[in-house]
Amino acid sequence: MVLAHAGHLIEQGCDVEIWAAQIDTVFPLPDGLKLYELKGKSKLATLWNAFWTYFNADYVVADIIPLICLLAARNRCRLIYFAQDYDESYYQFAIQRFFIRGLYLFGLSFLGIKSIAVSQHL
């Protein structure tokens, strides 16, 4: 889904960069897409990078709510949450689900981060 949207933006004349801890896909990459691997491969390193990195871009898009909340520290006015799934459903324990629900409330309500949803349900 991310690559399809990136390809569409590139066709419209936008410069698109994807920053990821791991780049591994069977789908073709759109021509003109710039890929960057984060230095750390762990989840903690990814979260750390999200908190401390300032992206010199018109928009910064992320698809996981904890990343959006951390990216807000330095990129708040340019953030867009790309909602592909309800992240709370991934967690087994109630305390984890409660924490993720709190991040949704914080990011989308308190911080007012804009979002793009890939389905009407989201």
JSON list of C-alpha atoms in Angstrom, two decimals:
[
{"chain": "A", "resi": 1, "resn": "MET", "atom": "CA", "xyz": [0.00, 0.00, 0.00]},
{"chain": "A", "resi": 2, "resn": "VAL", "atom": "CA", "xyz": [2.83, 2.39, 0.87]},
{"chain": "A", "resi": 3, "resn": "LEU", "atom": "CA", "xyz": [4.62, 1.72, -2.42]},
{"chain": "A", "resi": 4, "resn": "ALA", "atom": "CA", "xyz": [1.42, 2.25, -4.42]},
{"chain": "A", "resi": 5, "resn": "HIS", "atom": "CA", "xyz": [0.86, 5.64, -2.80]},
{"chain": "A", "resi": 6, "resn": "ALA", "atom": "CA", "xyz": [4.54, 6.55, -3.19]},
{"chain": "A", "resi": 7, "resn": "GLY", "atom": "CA", "xyz": [4.37, 5.69, -6.88]},
{"chain": "A", "resi": 8, "resn": "HIS", "atom": "CA", "xyz": [1.29, 7.87, -7.33]},
{"chain": "A", "resi": 9, "resn": "LEU", "atom": "CA", "xyz": [3.00, 10.82, -5.63]},
{"chain": "A", "resi": 10, "resn": "ILE", "atom": "CA", "xyz": [6.07, 10.37, -7.84]},
{"chain": "A", "resi": 11, "resn": "GLU", "atom": "CA", "xyz": [3.84, 10.36, -10.94]},
{"chain": "A", "resi": 12, "resn": "GLN", "atom": "CA", "xyz": [2.40, 13.67, -9.73]},
{"chain": "A", "resi": 13, "resn": "GLY", "atom": "CA", "xyz": [5.91, 15.16, -9.62]},
{"chain": "A", "resi": 14, "resn": "CYS", "atom": "CA", "xyz": [6.66, 14.81, -5.91]},
{"chain": "A", "resi": 15, "resn": "ASP", "atom": "CA", "xyz": [10.01, 13.71, -4.49]},
{"chain": "A", "resi": 16, "resn": "VAL", "atom": "CA", "xyz": [9.41, 10.70, -2.25]},
{"chain": "A", "resi": 17, "resn": "GLU", "atom": "CA", "xyz": [11.82, 9.20, 0.27]},
{"chain": "A", "resi": 18, "resn": "ILE", "atom": "CA", "xyz": [11.22, 6.10, 2.37]},
{"chain": "A", "resi": 19, "resn": "TRP", "atom": "CA", "xyz": [13.24, 5.65, 5.55]},
{"chain": "A", "resi": 20, "resn": "ALA", "atom": "CA", "xyz": [13.04, 2.17, 7.06]},
{"chain": "A", "resi": 21, "resn": "ALA", "atom": "CA", "xyz": [14.95, -0.10, 9.40]},
{"chain": "A", "resi": 22, "resn": "GLN", "atom": "CA", "xyz": [14.55, -2.95, 6.92]},
{"chain": "A", "resi": 23, "resn": "ILE", "atom": "CA", "xyz": [13.85, -2.76, 3.20]},
{"chain": "A", "resi": 24, "resn": "ASP", "atom": "CA", "xyz": [12.61, -6.10, 1.93]},
{"chain": "A", "resi": 25, "resn": "THR", "atom": "CA", "xyz": [9.74, -6.37, -0.54]},
{"chain": "A", "resi": 26, "resn": "VAL", "atom": "CA", "xyz": [8.68, -8.52, -3.47]},
{"chain": "A", "resi": 27, "resn": "PHE", "atom": "CA", "xyz": [6.81, -5.58, -5.00]},
{"chain": "A", "resi": 28, "resn": "PRO", "atom": "CA", "xyz": [8.47, -3.44, -7.65]},
{"chain": "A", "resi": 29, "resn": "LEU", "atom": "CA", "xyz": [9.82, -0.12, -6.45]},
{"chain": "A", "resi": 30, "resn": "PRO", "atom": "CA", "xyz": [8.58, 2.95, -8.31]},
{"chain": "A", "resi": 31, "resn": "ASP", "atom": "CA", "xyz": [11.15, 4.71, -10.48]},
{"chain": "A", "resi": 32, "resn": "GLY", "atom": "CA", "xyz": [12.39, 7.82, -8.72]},
{"chain": "A", "resi": 33, "resn": "LEU", "atom": "CA", "xyz": [11.81, 6.48, -5.20]},
{"chain": "A", "resi": 34, "resn": "LYS", "atom": "CA", "xyz": [14.65, 7.20, -2.80]},
{"chain": "A", "resi": 35, "resn": "LEU", "atom": "CA", "xyz": [15.23, 4.52, -0.15]},
{"chain": "A", "resi": 36, "resn": "TYR", "atom": "CA", "xyz": [17.20, 5.08, 3.03]},
{"chain": "A", "resi": 37, "resn": "GLU", "atom": "CA", "xyz": [17.97, 2.49, 5.67]},
{"chain": "A", "resi": 38, "resn": "LEU", "atom": "CA", "xyz": [18.04, 3.62, 9.27]},
{"chain": "A", "resi": 39, "resn": "LYS", "atom": "CA", "xyz": [21.36, 2.95, 11.00]},
{"chain": "A", "resi": 40, "resn": "GLY", "atom": "CA", "xyz": [19.89, 0.85, 13.79]},
{"chain": "A", "resi": 41, "resn": "LYS", "atom": "CA", "xyz": [17.91, -2.27, 12.94]},
{"chain": "A", "resi": 42, "resn": "SER", "atom": "CA", "xyz": [16.14, -2.74, 16.27]},
{"chain": "A", "resi": 43, "resn": "LYS", "atom": "CA", "xyz": [12.71, -1.40, 17.23]},
{"chain": "A", "resi": 44, "resn": "LEU", "atom": "CA", "xyz": [14.32, 0.73, 19.92]},
{"chain": "A", "resi": 45, "resn": "ALA", "atom": "CA", "xyz": [16.72, 2.29, 17.39]},
{"chain": "A", "resi": 46, "resn": "THR", "atom": "CA", "xyz": [13.79, 3.04, 15.05]},
{"chain": "A", "resi": 47, "resn": "LEU", "atom": "CA", "xyz": [11.88, 4.73, 17.87]},
{"chain": "A", "resi": 48, "resn": "TRP", "atom": "CA", "xyz": [15.00, 6.67, 18.90]},
{"chain": "A", "resi": 49, "resn": "ASN", "atom": "CA", "xyz": [15.51, 7.89, 15.30]},
{"chain": "A", "resi": 50, "resn": "ALA", "atom": "CA", "xyz": [11.85, 8.95, 15.10]},
{"chain": "A", "resi": 51, "resn": "PHE", "atom": "CA", "xyz": [12.20, 11.05, 18.24]},
{"chain": "A", "resi": 52, "resn": "TRP", "atom": "CA", "xyz": [15.49, 12.80, 17.36]},
{"chain": "A", "resi": 53, "resn": "THR", "atom": "CA", "xyz": [15.38, 13.18, 13.57]},
{"chain": "A", "resi": 54, "resn": "TYR", "atom": "CA", "xyz": [14.24, 16.36, 11.88]},
{"chain": "A", "resi": 55, "resn": "PHE", "atom": "CA", "xyz": [13.17, 15.68, 8.31]},
{"chain": "A", "resi": 56, "resn": "ASN", "atom": "CA", "xyz": [13.63, 18.56, 5.89]},
{"chain": "A", "resi": 57, "resn": "ALA", "atom": "CA", "xyz": [10.49, 17.79, 3.89]},
{"chain": "A", "resi": 58, "resn": "ASP", "atom": "CA", "xyz": [7.10, 19.29, 3.16]},
{"chain": "A", "resi": 59, "resn": "TYR", "atom": "CA", "xyz": [5.36, 16.26, 4.69]},
{"chain": "A", "resi": 60, "resn": "VAL", "atom": "CA", "xyz": [6.44, 13.38, 6.89]},
{"chain": "A", "resi": 61, "resn": "VAL", "atom": "CA", "xyz": [4.24, 10.30, 6.68]},
{"chain": "A", "resi": 62, "resn": "ALA", "atom": "CA", "xyz": [4.35, 7.34, 9.06]},
{"chain": "A", "resi": 63, "resn": "ASP", "atom": "CA", "xyz": [2.10, 4.30, 9.34]},
{"chain": "A", "resi": 64, "resn": "ILE", "atom": "CA", "xyz": [2.50, 3.32, 12.99]},
{"chain": "A", "resi": 65, "resn": "ILE", "atom": "CA", "xyz": [0.95, 5.45, 15.73]},
{"chain": "A", "resi": 66, "resn": "PRO", "atom": "CA", "xyz": [3.91, 5.25, 18.18]},
{"chain": "A", "resi": 67, "resn": "LEU", "atom": "CA", "xyz": [6.19, 6.58, 15.41]},
{"chain": "A", "resi": 68, "resn": "ILE", "atom": "CA", "xyz": [3.81, 9.45, 14.71]},
{"chain": "A", "resi": 69, "resn": "CYS", "atom": "CA", "xyz": [3.81, 10.48, 18.35]},
{"chain": "A", "resi": 70, "resn": "LEU", "atom": "CA", "xyz": [7.61, 10.37, 18.52]},
{"chain": "A", "resi": 71, "resn": "LEU", "atom": "CA", "xyz": [8.06, 12.14, 15.18]},
{"chain": "A", "resi": 72, "resn": "ALA", "atom": "CA", "xyz": [5.89, 14.95, 16.54]},
{"chain": "A", "resi": 73, "resn": "ALA", "atom": "CA", "xyz": [8.76, 16.06, 18.79]},
{"chain": "A", "resi": 74, "resn": "ARG", "atom": "CA", "xyz": [10.61, 17.58, 15.81]},
{"chain": "A", "resi": 75, "resn": "ASN", "atom": "CA", "xyz": [8.25, 17.34, 12.82]},
{"chain": "A", "resi": 76, "resn": "ARG", "atom": "CA", "xyz": [4.80, 18.09, 14.25]},
{"chain": "A", "resi": 77, "resn": "CYS", "atom": "CA", "xyz": [3.37, 20.53, 11.71]},
{"chain": "A", "resi": 78, "resn": "ARG", "atom": "CA", "xyz": [4.25, 18.33, 8.73]},
{"chain": "A", "resi": 79, "resn": "LEU", "atom": "CA", "xyz": [3.05, 14.94, 9.97]},
{"chain": "A", "resi": 80, "resn": "ILE", "atom": "CA", "xyz": [0.48, 12.70, 8.34]},
{"chain": "A", "resi": 81, "resn": "TYR", "atom": "CA", "xyz": [-0.58, 9.37, 9.82]},
{"chain": "A", "resi": 82, "resn": "PHE", "atom": "CA", "xyz": [-1.07, 6.75, 7.08]},
{"chain": "A", "resi": 83, "resn": "ALA", "atom": "CA", "xyz": [-3.64, 4.47, 8.73]},
{"chain": "A", "resi": 84, "resn": "GLN", "atom": "CA", "xyz": [-3.55, 0.98, 7.24]},
{"chain": "A", "resi": 85, "resn": "ASP", "atom": "CA", "xyz": [-4.73, -0.94, 10.29]},
{"chain": "A", "resi": 86, "resn": "TYR", "atom": "CA", "xyz": [-5.84, -0.36, 13.86]},
{"chain": "A", "resi": 87, "resn": "ASP", "atom": "CA", "xyz": [-2.54, -0.92, 15.71]},
{"chain": "A", "resi": 88, "resn": "GLU", "atom": "CA", "xyz": [-4.25, -1.81, 18.99]},
{"chain": "A", "resi": 89, "resn": "SER", "atom": "CA", "xyz": [-5.36, -5.15, 17.51]},
{"chain": "A", "resi": 90, "resn": "TYR", "atom": "CA", "xyz": [-1.74, -6.41, 17.39]},
{"chain": "A", "resi": 91, "resn": "TYR", "atom": "CA", "xyz": [-1.36, -6.63, 21.14]},
{"chain": "A", "resi": 92, "resn": "GLN", "atom": "CA", "xyz": [-2.43, -9.47, 23.40]},
{"chain": "A", "resi": 93, "resn": "PHE", "atom": "CA", "xyz": [-2.35, -7.80, 26.81]},
{"chain": "A", "resi": 94, "resn": "ALA", "atom": "CA", "xyz": [-4.87, -5.20, 27.95]},
{"chain": "A", "resi": 95, "resn": "ILE", "atom": "CA", "xyz": [-2.19, -2.81, 29.24]},
{"chain": "A", "resi": 96, "resn": "GLN", "atom": "CA", "xyz": [-0.51, -2.78, 25.82]},
{"chain": "A", "resi": 97, "resn": "ARG", "atom": "CA", "xyz": [-3.81, -2.14, 24.04]},
{"chain": "A", "resi": 98, "resn": "PHE", "atom": "CA", "xyz": [-4.61, 0.64, 26.54]},
{"chain": "A", "resi": 99, "resn": "PHE", "atom": "CA", "xyz": [-1.21, 2.27, 25.87]},
{"chain": "A", "resi": 100, "resn": "ILE", "atom": "CA", "xyz": [-1.72, 2.18, 22.08]},
{"chain": "A", "resi": 101, "resn": "ARG", "atom": "CA", "xyz": [-5.25, 3.55, 22.47]},
{"chain": "A", "resi": 102, "resn": "GLY", "atom": "CA", "xyz": [-3.76, 6.38, 24.53]},
{"chain": "A", "resi": 103, "resn": "LEU", "atom": "CA", "xyz": [-1.25, 7.12, 21.76]},
{"chain": "A", "resi": 104, "resn": "TYR", "atom": "CA", "xyz": [-4.12, 7.35, 19.26]},
{"chain": "A", "resi": 105, "resn": "LEU", "atom": "CA", "xyz": [-5.92, 9.78, 21.56]},
{"chain": "A", "resi": 106, "resn": "PHE", "atom": "CA", "xyz": [-2.77, 11.82, 22.14]},
{"chain": "A", "resi": 107, "resn": "GLY", "atom": "CA", "xyz": [-1.61, 11.94, 18.52]},
{"chain": "A", "resi": 108, "resn": "LEU", "atom": "CA", "xyz": [-4.86, 12.35, 16.64]},
{"chain": "A", "resi": 109, "resn": "SER", "atom": "CA", "xyz": [-6.78, 14.46, 19.17]},
{"chain": "A", "resi": 110, "resn": "PHE", "atom": "CA", "xyz": [-4.34, 16.40, 21.35]},
{"chain": "A", "resi": 111, "resn": "LEU", "atom": "CA", "xyz": [-1.63, 16.92, 18.71]},
{"chain": "A", "resi": 112, "resn": "GLY", "atom": "CA", "xyz": [-4.15, 17.17, 15.88]},
{"chain": "A", "resi": 113, "resn": "ILE", "atom": "CA", "xyz": [-2.11, 15.05, 13.47]},
{"chain": "A", "resi": 114, "resn": "LYS", "atom": "CA", "xyz": [-3.77, 14.66, 10.08]},
{"chain": "A", "resi": 115, "resn": "SER", "atom": "CA", "xyz": [-4.45, 11.19, 8.78]},
{"chain": "A", "resi": 116, "resn": "ILE", "atom": "CA", "xyz": [-5.09, 9.25, 5.59]},
{"chain": "A", "resi": 117, "resn": "ALA", "atom": "CA", "xyz": [-7.05, 6.03, 6.00]},
{"chain": "A", "resi": 118, "resn": "VAL", "atom": "CA", "xyz": [-6.95, 3.24, 3.45]},
{"chain": "A", "resi": 119, "resn": "SER", "atom": "CA", "xyz": [-10.47, 2.05, 4.37]},
{"chain": "A", "resi": 120, "resn": "GLN", "atom": "CA", "xyz": [-13.74, 3.57, 5.52]},
{"chain": "A", "resi": 121, "resn": "HIS", "atom": "CA", "xyz": [-13.55, 1.50, 8.74]},
{"chain": "A", "resi": 122, "resn": "LEU", "atom": "CA", "xyz": [-10.37, 3.27, 9.86]}
]
